[in-house]
Coordinates of C-alpha atoms and ligand atoms in Angstrom, one line a residue:
X1 CA -35.9 -21.4 4.7
X2 CA -36.0 -18.1 2.8
X3 CA -33.3 -17.8 0.2
X4 CA -30.3 -15.7 1.2
X5 CA -30.7 -12.0 0.2
X6 CA -34.3 -11.6 1.5
X7 CA -35.2 -9.5 4.5
X8 CA -35.8 -12.6 6.6
X9 CA -32.5 -14.1 5.6
X10 CA -30.1 -11.3 4.5
X11 CA -27.0 -12.3 2.5
X12 CA -24.2 -12.3 5.1
X13 CA -20.9 -11.0 3.7
X14 CA -17.5 -10.9 5.4
X15 CA -15.0 -8.5 3.9
X16 CA -11.4 -9.1 5.0
X17 CA -9.5 -5.8 4.9
X18 CA -10.7 -2.3 5.4
X19 CA -8.7 -0.4 2.8
X20 CA -10.2 1.4 -0.2
X21 CA -11.1 -1.9 -1.9
X22 CA -12.9 -3.2 1.2
X23 CA -14.9 0.0 1.7
X24 CA -15.9 0.5 -1.9
X25 CA -17.1 -3.1 -1.9
X26 CA -19.1 -2.6 1.2
X27 CA -20.7 0.6 -0.3
X28 CA -21.7 -1.2 -3.5
X29 CA -23.2 -4.1 -1.5
X30 CA -25.0 -2.0 1.1
X31 CA -26.7 0.3 -1.4
X32 CA -28.4 -2.6 -3.2
X33 CA -32.2 -2.2 -3.0
X34 CA -33.3 -5.6 -4.3
X35 CA -31.1 -7.8 -2.2
X36 CA -30.9 -7.6 1.6
X37 CA -27.2 -7.6 2.5
X38 CA -25.3 -7.4 5.8
X39 CA -21.5 -6.7 5.9
X40 CA -19.0 -7.5 8.6
X41 CA -15.6 -6.0 7.8
X42 CA -12.4 -7.4 9.5
X43 CA -9.0 -5.8 9.7
X44 CA -5.8 -7.1 11.4
X45 CA -5.3 -3.5 12.7
X46 CA -7.5 -1.8 15.3
X47 CA -7.7 1.1 12.8
X48 CA -9.5 1.0 9.4
X49 CA -8.7 2.4 6.0
X50 CA -5.6 0.4 4.9
X51 CA -3.0 2.3 3.0
X52 CA -5.0 5.5 3.2
X53 CA -3.9 5.6 6.8
X54 CA -0.6 3.6 6.6
X55 CA 0.6 4.3 3.1
X56 CA -0.4 7.6 1.7
X57 CA 2.3 10.2 2.4
X58 CA 1.6 12.3 5.5
X59 CA 2.3 15.5 3.5
X60 CA -0.6 14.6 1.2
X61 CA -3.5 15.2 3.7
X62 CA -6.0 16.0 1.0
X63 CA -5.8 12.5 -0.4
X64 CA -6.7 11.1 3.0
X65 CA -9.9 13.1 3.0
X66 CA -11.4 10.2 1.0
X67 CA -11.9 8.7 4.5
X68 CA -15.1 10.8 4.8
X69 CA -16.6 8.7 2.0
X70 CA -15.7 5.5 3.9
X71 CA -17.2 6.9 7.1
X72 CA -20.5 7.3 5.3
X73 CA -20.4 3.7 4.3
X74 CA -19.6 2.7 7.9
X75 CA -22.7 4.6 9.0
X76 CA -25.0 2.5 6.7
X77 CA -27.4 0.1 8.3
X78 CA -26.0 -3.5 8.1
X79 CA -22.4 -2.5 8.4
X80 CA -20.1 -3.7 11.3
X81 CA -16.3 -3.4 11.7
X82 CA -14.2 -5.8 13.7
X83 CA -10.7 -4.3 13.9
X84 CA -7.7 -6.1 15.5
X85 CA -8.8 -9.4 14.0
X86 CA -6.5 -11.0 11.5
X87 CA -7.7 -13.7 9.1
X88 CA -4.9 -16.2 9.4
X89 CA -2.3 -15.9 6.6
X90 CA -0.7 -19.0 4.9
X91 CA 2.3 -20.2 6.8
X92 CA 4.5 -19.5 3.7
X93 CA 3.2 -16.0 3.5
X94 CA 6.3 -13.9 4.2
X95 CA 4.5 -11.4 6.3
X96 CA 6.8 -9.1 8.2
X97 CA 7.5 -10.0 11.8
X98 CA 4.9 -8.6 14.2
X99 CA 7.3 -9.0 17.1
X100 CA 5.7 -9.8 20.4
X101 CA 2.3 -8.7 19.1
X102 CA 0.0 -11.7 18.4
X103 CA -3.1 -10.4 16.7
X104 CA -6.4 -12.1 17.4
X105 CA -7.0 -14.5 14.6
X106 CA -9.9 -16.1 12.8
X107 CA -9.5 -18.5 9.9
X108 CA -11.1 -18.5 6.5
X109 CA -12.9 -21.6 7.7
X110 CA -14.3 -19.8 10.7
X111 CA -15.8 -17.3 8.3
X112 CA -17.3 -20.1 6.3
X113 CA -19.4 -21.0 9.4
X114 CA -21.4 -17.8 9.4
X115 CA -21.2 -16.0 6.0
X116 CA -22.5 -16.7 2.5
X117 CA -19.6 -14.9 1.0
X118 CA -16.1 -14.0 2.1
X119 CA -14.5 -11.1 0.0
X120 CA -10.8 -10.8 0.4
X121 CA -9.7 -7.2 0.3
X122 CA -6.6 -7.5 2.3
X123 CA -4.1 -5.8 -0.1
X124 CA -0.4 -6.5 -0.5
X125 CA 1.6 -6.3 2.7
X126 CA 5.0 -7.5 1.7
X127 CA 7.6 -6.4 -0.9
X128 CA 9.1 -7.8 -4.1
X129 CA 12.8 -8.6 -3.9
X130 CA 15.6 -7.6 -6.2
X131 CA 17.4 -10.9 -6.0
X132 CA 20.9 -9.4 -5.7
X133 CA 23.7 -10.0 -3.3
X134 CA 23.7 -7.9 -0.2
X135 CA 20.0 -7.2 -0.4
X136 CA 19.5 -8.5 3.1
X137 CA 22.3 -6.5 4.7
X138 CA 21.4 -4.3 7.6
X139 CA 20.7 -0.9 6.1
X140 CA 18.9 -2.3 3.0
X141 CA 15.2 -2.1 3.6
X142 CA 12.0 -2.5 1.6
X143 CA 10.2 0.8 1.1
X144 CA 7.1 -1.0 2.6
X145 CA 8.9 -1.0 6.0
X146 CA 10.0 2.7 5.7
X147 CA 6.6 3.9 4.6
X148 CA 4.8 1.9 7.4
X149 CA 7.3 3.3 9.9
X150 CA 6.8 6.9 9.1
X151 CA 3.0 6.3 9.1
X152 CA 3.0 4.8 12.6
X153 CA 1.9 1.3 11.5
X154 CA 2.2 -0.6 14.8
X155 CA 4.2 -3.5 13.3
X156 CA 6.9 -1.2 12.1
X157 CA 7.1 1.5 14.8
X158 CA 10.3 0.2 16.3
X159 CA 12.2 -0.2 13.1
X160 CA 15.4 1.7 12.8
X161 CA 17.0 3.3 9.7
X162 CA 20.5 4.7 9.4
X163 CA 19.5 8.3 8.9
X164 CA 23.0 9.5 9.9
X165 CA 24.2 8.5 6.5
X166 CA 24.8 11.4 4.1
X167 CA 23.5 9.5 1.1
X168 CA 20.3 7.4 0.8
X169 CA 19.7 5.4 -2.4
X170 CA 16.1 4.8 -3.3
X171 CA 15.5 2.1 -6.0
X172 CA 12.5 2.4 -8.3
X173 CA 10.7 5.0 -10.3
X174 CA 7.2 4.6 -9.0
X175 CA 5.1 7.0 -6.9
X176 CA 6.1 5.2 -3.7
X177 CA 9.8 6.0 -4.5
X178 CA 8.8 9.6 -5.0
X179 CA 7.0 9.6 -1.7
X180 CA 10.0 8.1 0.1
X181 CA 12.4 10.6 -1.5
X182 CA 10.2 13.5 -0.5
X183 CA 9.7 12.4 3.0
X184 CA 13.5 12.1 3.4
X185 CA 13.8 15.7 2.2
X186 CA 11.0 17.5 4.2
X187 CA 12.0 20.1 6.8
X188 CA 11.0 19.9 10.5
X189 CA 8.4 22.6 10.1
X190 CA 6.9 20.8 7.1
X191 CA 6.8 17.5 9.0
X192 CA 5.3 19.0 12.0
X193 CA 2.2 20.1 10.0
X194 CA 1.5 16.4 9.2
X195 CA 0.4 13.3 11.0
X196 CA 3.8 11.7 10.5
X197 CA 4.6 9.3 13.4
X198 CA 6.3 11.2 16.2
X199 CA 9.2 8.8 16.2
X200 CA 9.8 9.6 12.5
X201 CA 9.5 13.4 12.7
X202 CA 12.6 13.7 14.9
X203 CA 14.5 11.1 13.0
X204 CA 13.8 12.6 9.6
X205 CA 14.1 16.3 10.7
X206 CA 17.5 15.7 12.4
X207 CA 18.8 13.2 9.8
X208 CA 22.3 13.6 8.4
X209 CA 21.0 12.9 4.9
X210 CA 22.3 15.3 2.3
X211 CA 21.7 13.4 -0.9
X212 CA 18.8 11.2 -2.0
X213 CA 19.6 9.3 -5.1
X214 CA 16.6 7.8 -7.0
X215 CA 17.5 5.0 -9.4
X216 CA 15.3 4.1 -12.4
X217 CA 16.2 1.0 -14.3
X218 CA 14.7 2.3 -17.5
X219 CA 14.8 5.8 -19.0
X220 CA 13.0 9.1 -18.2
X221 CA 10.3 8.2 -20.8
X222 CA 9.5 4.9 -19.0
X223 CA 9.4 6.1 -15.4
X224 CA 6.2 5.1 -13.6
X225 CA 5.8 8.4 -11.6
X226 CA 2.8 10.5 -12.3
X227 CA 3.3 14.2 -13.2
X228 CA 2.3 15.9 -10.0
X229 CA 4.6 13.6 -8.0
X230 CA 7.5 14.5 -10.3
X231 CA 6.8 18.2 -10.2
X232 CA 6.7 18.1 -6.4
X233 CA 10.3 16.8 -6.3
X234 CA 11.3 20.0 -7.9
X235 CA 9.4 22.1 -5.4
X236 CA 11.0 21.1 -2.1
X237 CA 11.5 23.8 0.4
X238 CA 15.0 22.7 1.4
X239 CA 16.1 20.2 -1.3
X240 CA 17.4 20.9 -4.8
X241 CA 16.4 18.6 -7.7
X242 CA 19.4 17.5 -9.6
X243 CA 19.5 15.7 -13.0
X244 CA 22.5 15.5 -15.2
X245 CA 21.7 16.7 -18.8
X246 CA 23.0 13.4 -20.2
X247 CA 20.4 11.5 -18.1
X248 CA 17.5 13.2 -19.9
X249 CA 18.7 12.8 -23.5
X250 CA 16.5 10.2 -25.0
X251 CA 17.9 7.2 -26.8
X252 CA 16.5 6.4 -30.3
X253 CA 14.0 3.9 -28.9
X254 CA 12.6 6.4 -26.3
X255 CA 12.6 9.2 -28.8
X256 CA 10.4 7.1 -31.1
X257 CA 8.2 6.0 -28.1
X258 CA 7.5 9.7 -27.3
X259 CA 7.3 11.1 -30.9
X260 CA 4.9 8.3 -32.0
X261 CA 2.5 9.1 -29.2
X262 CA 2.9 5.6 -27.8
X263 CA 4.3 7.0 -24.6
X264 CA 1.0 8.7 -23.6
X265 CA 0.5 12.1 -22.0
X266 CA 1.9 11.2 -18.5
X267 CA 5.2 9.8 -19.7
X268 CA 5.6 12.5 -22.4
X269 CA 5.0 15.2 -19.7
X270 CA 7.4 13.5 -17.4
X271 CA 10.1 13.7 -20.0
X272 CA 9.5 17.5 -20.3
X273 CA 9.5 18.0 -16.6
X274 CA 12.8 16.1 -16.2
X275 CA 14.3 18.1 -19.0
X276 CA 13.3 21.3 -17.2
X277 CA 14.9 20.0 -14.0
X278 CA 18.2 19.3 -15.9
X279 CA 18.4 22.9 -16.9
X280 CA 18.3 24.1 -13.3
X281 CA 21.3 25.3 -11.3
X282 CA 21.2 23.9 -7.7
X283 CA 20.4 26.6 -5.2
X284 CA 22.6 25.2 -2.5
X285 CA 19.7 23.9 -0.4
X286 CA 20.4 21.6 2.6
X287 CA 19.6 18.4 0.6
X288 CA 19.6 17.2 -3.0
X289 CA 17.3 14.8 -4.7
X290 CA 19.3 13.3 -7.6
X291 CA 17.4 11.4 -10.3
X292 CA 19.4 8.8 -12.3
X293 CA 18.1 6.7 -15.1
X294 CA 19.1 3.5 -16.9
X295 CA 20.7 2.4 -13.7
X296 CA 20.0 -1.0 -12.0
X297 CA 21.3 -2.1 -8.6
X298 CA 23.5 -5.1 -9.2
X299 CA 25.0 -5.6 -5.7
X300 CA 24.8 -4.1 -2.2
X301 CA 28.1 -4.2 -0.4
X302 CA 29.3 -3.8 3.2
X303 CA 31.0 -5.5 6.1
X304 CA 28.0 -6.2 8.4
X305 CA 26.0 -3.3 7.1
X306 CA 25.4 -1.4 3.9
X307 CA 28.4 0.7 2.8
X308 CA 27.9 1.0 -0.9
X309 CA 25.8 -0.1 -3.9
X310 CA 27.1 -1.2 -7.3
X311 CA 25.0 0.1 -10.1
X312 CA 24.9 -1.4 -13.6
X313 CA 24.4 0.8 -16.6
X314 CA 21.5 -0.3 -18.8
X315 CA 20.4 0.3 -22.4
X316 CA 16.9 -0.1 -23.7
X317 CA 15.9 -2.8 -26.1
X318 CA 12.6 -4.1 -27.3
X319 CA 11.9 -7.7 -26.4
X320 CA 10.1 -10.4 -28.5
X321 CA 6.7 -9.0 -27.5
X322 CA 7.6 -5.4 -28.2
X323 CA 8.0 -4.3 -24.5
X324 CA 10.9 -1.9 -23.8
X325 CA 13.3 -3.7 -21.5
X326 CA 16.4 -2.5 -19.6
X327 CA 19.4 -4.6 -20.6
X328 CA 22.7 -4.6 -18.7
X329 CA 25.6 -3.0 -20.7
X330 CA 28.2 -4.4 -18.2
X331 CA 29.3 -0.9 -17.2
X332 CA 29.6 -0.6 -13.4
X333 CA 29.8 2.2 -10.9
X334 CA 30.0 2.0 -7.1
X335 CA 28.5 4.6 -4.9
X336 CA 28.8 5.0 -1.1
X337 CA 25.7 4.8 0.9
X338 CA 24.5 3.7 4.4
X339 CA 20.9 3.2 3.5
X340 CA 19.2 1.6 0.5
X341 CA 15.4 1.7 0.2
X342 CA 14.0 -0.8 -2.3
X343 CA 10.8 0.6 -3.8
X344 CA 10.1 -1.8 -6.6
X345 CA 6.6 -2.8 -5.8
X346 CA 4.5 -4.4 -3.1
X347 CA 3.6 -8.1 -3.0
X348 CA 0.6 -10.0 -1.7
X349 CA 0.5 -13.1 0.4
X350 CA -2.0 -16.0 0.7
X351 CA -4.4 -16.7 3.5
X352 CA -4.9 -20.2 4.9
X353 CA -7.6 -22.1 3.1
X354 CA -7.6 -20.2 -0.2
X355 CA -5.6 -20.8 -3.3
X356 CA -2.8 -18.4 -4.1
X357 CA -0.7 -17.5 -7.1
X358 CA 2.8 -17.1 -5.6
X359 CA 4.3 -15.8 -8.8
X360 CA 1.8 -13.0 -9.3
X361 CA 1.2 -12.5 -5.6
X362 CA -2.6 -12.5 -6.1
X363 CA -5.5 -14.7 -5.3
X364 CA -6.4 -16.5 -8.6
X365 CA -9.8 -15.1 -9.7
X366 CA -12.0 -14.3 -12.6
X367 CA -13.7 -10.9 -12.3
X368 CA -13.3 -11.3 -8.6
X369 CA -14.6 -14.9 -8.3
X370 CA -11.9 -17.0 -6.6
X371 CA -10.9 -19.9 -8.8
X372 CA -9.0 -23.1 -8.4
X373 CA -5.8 -22.6 -10.3
X374 CA -5.7 -26.3 -11.4
X375 CA -9.3 -26.7 -12.6
X376 CA -10.2 -23.1 -13.2
X377 CA -13.4 -23.8 -11.3
X378 CA -15.1 -21.2 -9.1
X379 CA -14.7 -21.6 -5.3
X380 CA -18.2 -20.9 -4.3
X381 CA -18.7 -18.0 -1.9
X382 CA -15.1 -16.7 -2.1
X383 CA -14.2 -13.4 -3.9
X384 CA -11.3 -11.0 -4.2
X385 CA -11.0 -7.3 -4.7
X386 CA -8.3 -4.6 -4.8
X387 CA -4.6 -5.2 -4.7
X388 CA -5.0 -8.8 -3.7
X389 CA -7.2 -9.4 -6.7
X390 CA -5.3 -7.6 -9.4
X391 CA -1.8 -6.9 -8.0
X392 CA -0.2 -3.8 -6.3
X393 CA -1.0 -1.1 -8.8
X394 CA -3.5 1.6 -9.2
X395 CA -4.6 4.6 -7.2
X396 CA -7.3 4.7 -4.5
X397 CA -10.1 5.4 -7.1
X398 CA -9.1 2.4 -9.2
X399 CA -10.4 0.2 -6.4
X400 CA -13.9 1.6 -6.8
X401 CA -14.4 0.3 -10.3
X402 CA -12.7 -2.9 -9.3
X403 CA -15.1 -3.3 -6.4
X404 CA -18.0 -2.9 -8.7
X405 CA -16.8 -5.7 -10.8
X406 CA -16.4 -8.1 -7.8
X407 CA -19.8 -7.1 -6.4
X408 CA -21.5 -7.6 -9.8
X409 CA -20.0 -11.1 -10.0
X410 CA -21.3 -11.8 -6.5
X411 CA -24.8 -10.5 -7.3
X412 CA -24.9 -12.5 -10.5
X413 CA -24.1 -15.6 -8.5
X414 CA -26.8 -14.8 -6.0
X415 CA -29.4 -14.2 -8.7
X416 CA -28.4 -17.5 -10.3
X417 CA -28.6 -19.4 -7.0
X418 CA -24.8 -20.0 -6.7
X419 CA -24.7 -19.2 -3.0
X420 CA -22.4 -20.8 -0.5
X421 CA -24.3 -22.4 2.4
X422 CA -22.6 -21.5 5.6
X423 CA -21.8 -24.5 7.8
X424 CA -23.3 -22.9 10.9
X425 CA -25.8 -20.2 11.7
X426 CA -25.8 -17.4 9.1
X427 CA -26.9 -14.6 11.5
X428 CA -25.3 -11.4 12.7
X429 CA -25.6 -12.6 16.3
X430 CA -23.8 -16.0 15.6
X431 CA -21.0 -14.2 13.9
X432 CA -20.7 -11.7 16.8
X433 CA -20.5 -14.6 19.3
X434 CA -17.7 -16.2 17.3
X435 CA -15.8 -13.0 17.2
X436 CA -16.3 -12.5 21.0
X437 CA -14.9 -16.0 21.6
X438 CA -12.0 -16.0 19.2
X439 CA -11.1 -12.3 19.1
X440 CA -12.0 -10.8 22.5
X441 CA -10.0 -7.6 21.8
X442 CA -11.9 -6.8 18.6
X443 CA -12.4 -3.1 18.0
X444 CA -15.8 -2.0 16.6
X445 CA -16.3 1.1 14.4
X446 CA -17.3 3.0 17.6
X447 CA -14.1 1.9 19.1
X448 CA -12.2 3.2 16.1
X449 CA -14.1 6.5 16.4
X450 CA -12.8 6.8 20.0
X451 CA -9.2 6.1 18.8
X452 CA -9.7 8.7 16.1
X453 CA -11.0 11.3 18.5
X454 CA -8.1 10.7 20.9
X455 CA -5.6 11.1 18.1
X456 CA -7.1 14.2 16.8
X457 CA -7.3 15.6 20.4
X458 CA -3.6 14.9 20.8
X459 CA -2.9 16.9 17.6
X460 CA -5.0 19.9 18.3
X461 CA -2.7 21.8 20.8
X462 CA 0.1 21.3 18.3
X463 CA -1.8 22.4 15.3
X464 CA -1.4 19.0 13.7
X465 CA -4.2 17.0 12.1
X466 CA -3.6 14.2 14.6
X467 CA -0.9 12.5 16.6
X468 CA -1.1 8.9 15.7
X469 CA -0.8 6.0 18.2
X470 CA 1.8 3.6 17.1
X471 CA 1.2 0.8 19.6
X472 CA -1.8 -1.5 19.5
X473 CA -2.1 -1.4 23.3
X474 CA -2.5 2.4 23.2
X475 CA -5.2 2.1 20.5
X476 CA -7.1 -0.6 22.5
X477 CA -7.0 1.6 25.6
X478 CA -8.4 4.6 23.6
X479 CA -11.1 2.4 22.1
X480 CA -12.1 1.1 25.6
X481 CA -12.0 4.6 27.1
X482 CA -14.3 5.7 24.3
X483 CA -16.7 2.8 24.9
X484 CA -17.2 3.9 28.5
X485 CA -18.2 7.5 27.6
Ligands
FAD1 P1 -5.0 -1.8 1.4 O1 -5.2 -0.3 1.3 O2 -3.6 -2.3 1.6 O3 -5.9 -2.4 2.5 C1 -5.8 -3.7 2.9 C2 -6.2 -3.8 4.4 O4 -6.3 -5.2 4.8 C3 -5.3 -3.2 5.4 O5 -6.1 -2.3 6.3 C4 -4.7 -4.3 6.2 O6 -4.4 -4.0 7.6 C5 -5.7 -5.4 6.1 N1 -5.2 -6.8 6.1 C6 -4.1 -7.3 5.6 N2 -4.0 -8.6 5.9 C7 -5.1 -8.9 6.6 C8 -5.5 -10.1 7.2 N3 -4.8 -11.3 7.0 N4 -6.6 -10.1 7.9 C9 -7.3 -9.0 8.1 N5 -7.0 -7.8 7.5 C10 -5.9 -7.8 6.8 N6 -3.2 6.1 -4.1 C11 -3.7 7.3 -4.4 O7 -4.7 7.5 -5.0 N7 -3.0 8.4 -3.8 C12 -1.9 8.3 -3.0 O8 -1.3 9.3 -2.6 C13 -1.4 7.0 -2.8 N8 -0.3 6.8 -2.0 C14 0.1 5.5 -1.8 C15 1.3 5.4 -1.0 C16 1.8 4.1 -0.8 C17 3.1 4.0 0.0 C18 1.2 3.0 -1.4 C19 1.8 1.6 -1.2 C20 0.0 3.1 -2.2 C21 -0.5 4.4 -2.4 N9 -1.6 4.6 -3.2 C22 -2.1 5.9 -3.4 C23 -2.4 3.4 -3.7 C24 -3.6 3.0 -2.8 O9 -3.2 3.2 -1.5 C25 -4.0 1.6 -3.2 O10 -4.6 1.6 -4.5 C26 -5.1 1.1 -2.2 O11 -4.8 1.3 -0.8 C27 -5.3 -0.4 -2.4 O12 -6.4 -0.8 -1.6 P2 -6.7 -2.2 -1.0 O13 -7.9 -2.1 -0.2 O14 -6.6 -3.3 -2.0 O15 -5.4 -2.5 0.0
NAP2 P1 5.0 1.0 -9.4 O1 4.3 2.2 -9.9 O2 4.7 -0.3 -10.1 O3 6.6 1.3 -9.6 C1 7.6 0.3 -9.4 C2 8.9 0.8 -9.9 O4 9.9 -0.2 -9.5 C3 9.0 0.9 -11.4 O5 9.8 2.1 -11.7 C4 9.7 -0.3 -11.8 O6 10.4 -0.2 -13.0 C5 10.7 -0.5 -10.7 N1 11.2 -1.8 -10.6 C6 10.5 -3.0 -10.5 N2 11.4 -4.0 -10.4 C7 12.6 -3.5 -10.4 C8 13.9 -4.1 -10.3 N3 14.1 -5.4 -10.2 N4 15.0 -3.2 -10.3 C9 14.8 -1.9 -10.4 N5 13.6 -1.3 -10.5 C10 12.5 -2.1 -10.5 O7 4.8 0.7 -7.9 P2 4.8 1.6 -6.6 O8 5.6 2.8 -6.7 O9 5.0 0.7 -5.4 O10 3.3 2.1 -6.6 C11 2.2 1.2 -6.5 C12 0.9 1.9 -6.9 O11 0.5 2.9 -5.9 C13 1.0 2.6 -8.2 O12 -0.1 2.5 -9.0 C14 1.1 4.1 -7.8 O13 0.7 5.0 -8.8 C15 0.3 4.1 -6.6 N6 0.7 5.2 -5.7 C16 0.1 6.5 -6.0 C17 0.6 7.6 -5.3 C18 0.0 8.9 -5.6 O14 -1.0 9.0 -6.4 N7 0.5 10.0 -5.1 C19 1.6 7.4 -4.3 C20 2.1 6.2 -4.1 C21 1.7 5.1 -4.8 P3 9.9 -0.7 -14.4 O15 8.8 0.3 -14.9 O16 11.1 -0.8 -15.3 O17 9.3 -2.1 -14.2

């Protein structure tokens, strides 16, 4: 038999996940000229593009235009998409409840039947926890849930958030926290220009929220926000930005961090922007975004639901390896709130049949090659890319370089004959037959294009980019209707 990678026997690759990492990987693979490669991409949702569709804030439409690049990849010969097909997670995974929805499932072992390589690009779907009392009270939610809810992710469409509360507390100083704070402060007319889920537009526009408090456990010089995201918080149509002067005064450690240049341009500029905010007088807008630093949540309180949060005041110290850490001073403050959104980072989960590093929330790997954590040996034909490879950090573009690293490792393996031999027939037809048997509702890329067209069509009369479906059944119906035309 011809070796895998030739025109007679193309290298068959399954990519699990259709976010940026999955698409950049497919692009790097399909543009190879010396190796014949076919790619089948699977996603648990009928819709592709991962967090570009279900994470990126709806008021940032330009960022979503990266989808045009992914569409070009999808149009390449040798590419197929099977949406609404989940690769079965590990039982211990911690994936949010999908309610009555039972996605079609394949296992990693099923993929081993028909593919020379399986590349995991399935991102980080769950959240990190704070580990404090009251974290699980109703009214305390992970930002992952809130973000997925306003973006019409079907597993989260029926979540409810107490938006009648006058004060929301957002925990974390990363760009997701900034997104969440902004979304809570947008006006109806701003929301109505976006593809925010219909159910969220009304809830957010009519909310009783007057104050959004954003808590950073370290100081202004250590915040993880990037500059444009901070600036935007000061440019809201109907929300004032509020920072107390005392909050932006740097302690000695942070002053040295900034003055020595160790802070880098982003953190240094952030400090300047925060200082500018602190000098502003509130204009009496409908809502206020209040930034607090050196403040950690220590307990969430309430009888049956969130009523308040206890904040511990921190000071900064260097630890034994020189990192700047927040250390509890013991000072406490309790503030009333009915809604706490914990935005302290996403977390990955394992899939059945592959090793998983529970602590780091990633698939153990070396340059994308999945490795056995006990022996360090490569697991032939298994690769990882994107957030599930390196953890939940980095912007969309970061995944392009990351995908190149994984693809280079795979191509090196192919060149050196380290190719997994599928247990069954390694052909596109055999794989399609398996999908038809095990995942009869799978959505092809043509099916997705029909969903896309229907959503855009719903948006047109309203002057909106699209009106998203938030139920899988609606998506499947649109995909089927499109297939008939
Ligand atoms: P993802 O984008 O998460 O894609 C993973 C895909 O795998 C999803 O489609 C998922 O449905 C699928 N999947 C999961 N489990 C399975 C399974 N078991 N079987 C099959 N499929 C599965 N970056 C920017 O540059 N600009 C921004 O404005 C920006 N905004 C962001 C907003 C939020 C809220 C978040 C969380 C991140 C944002 N980022 C932004 C970062 C960017 O989205 C990530 O870098 C990128 O999406 C990571 O890509 P990925 O492909 O690894 O994962
Ligand atoms: P992130 O950037 O890693 O920020 C996480 C934040 O949570 C940090 O401020 C961190 O503080 C804080 N935190 C962690 N543990 C905590 C705890 N126990 N108590 C209190 N605070 C805690 O993560 P993210 O915001 O989820 O963003 C993920 C990635 O997506 C980032 O790379 C981000 O840039 C990207 N993204 C980009 C955009 C954009 O470009 N517009 C939008 C959204 C997301 P410490 O620093 O002290 O650990």
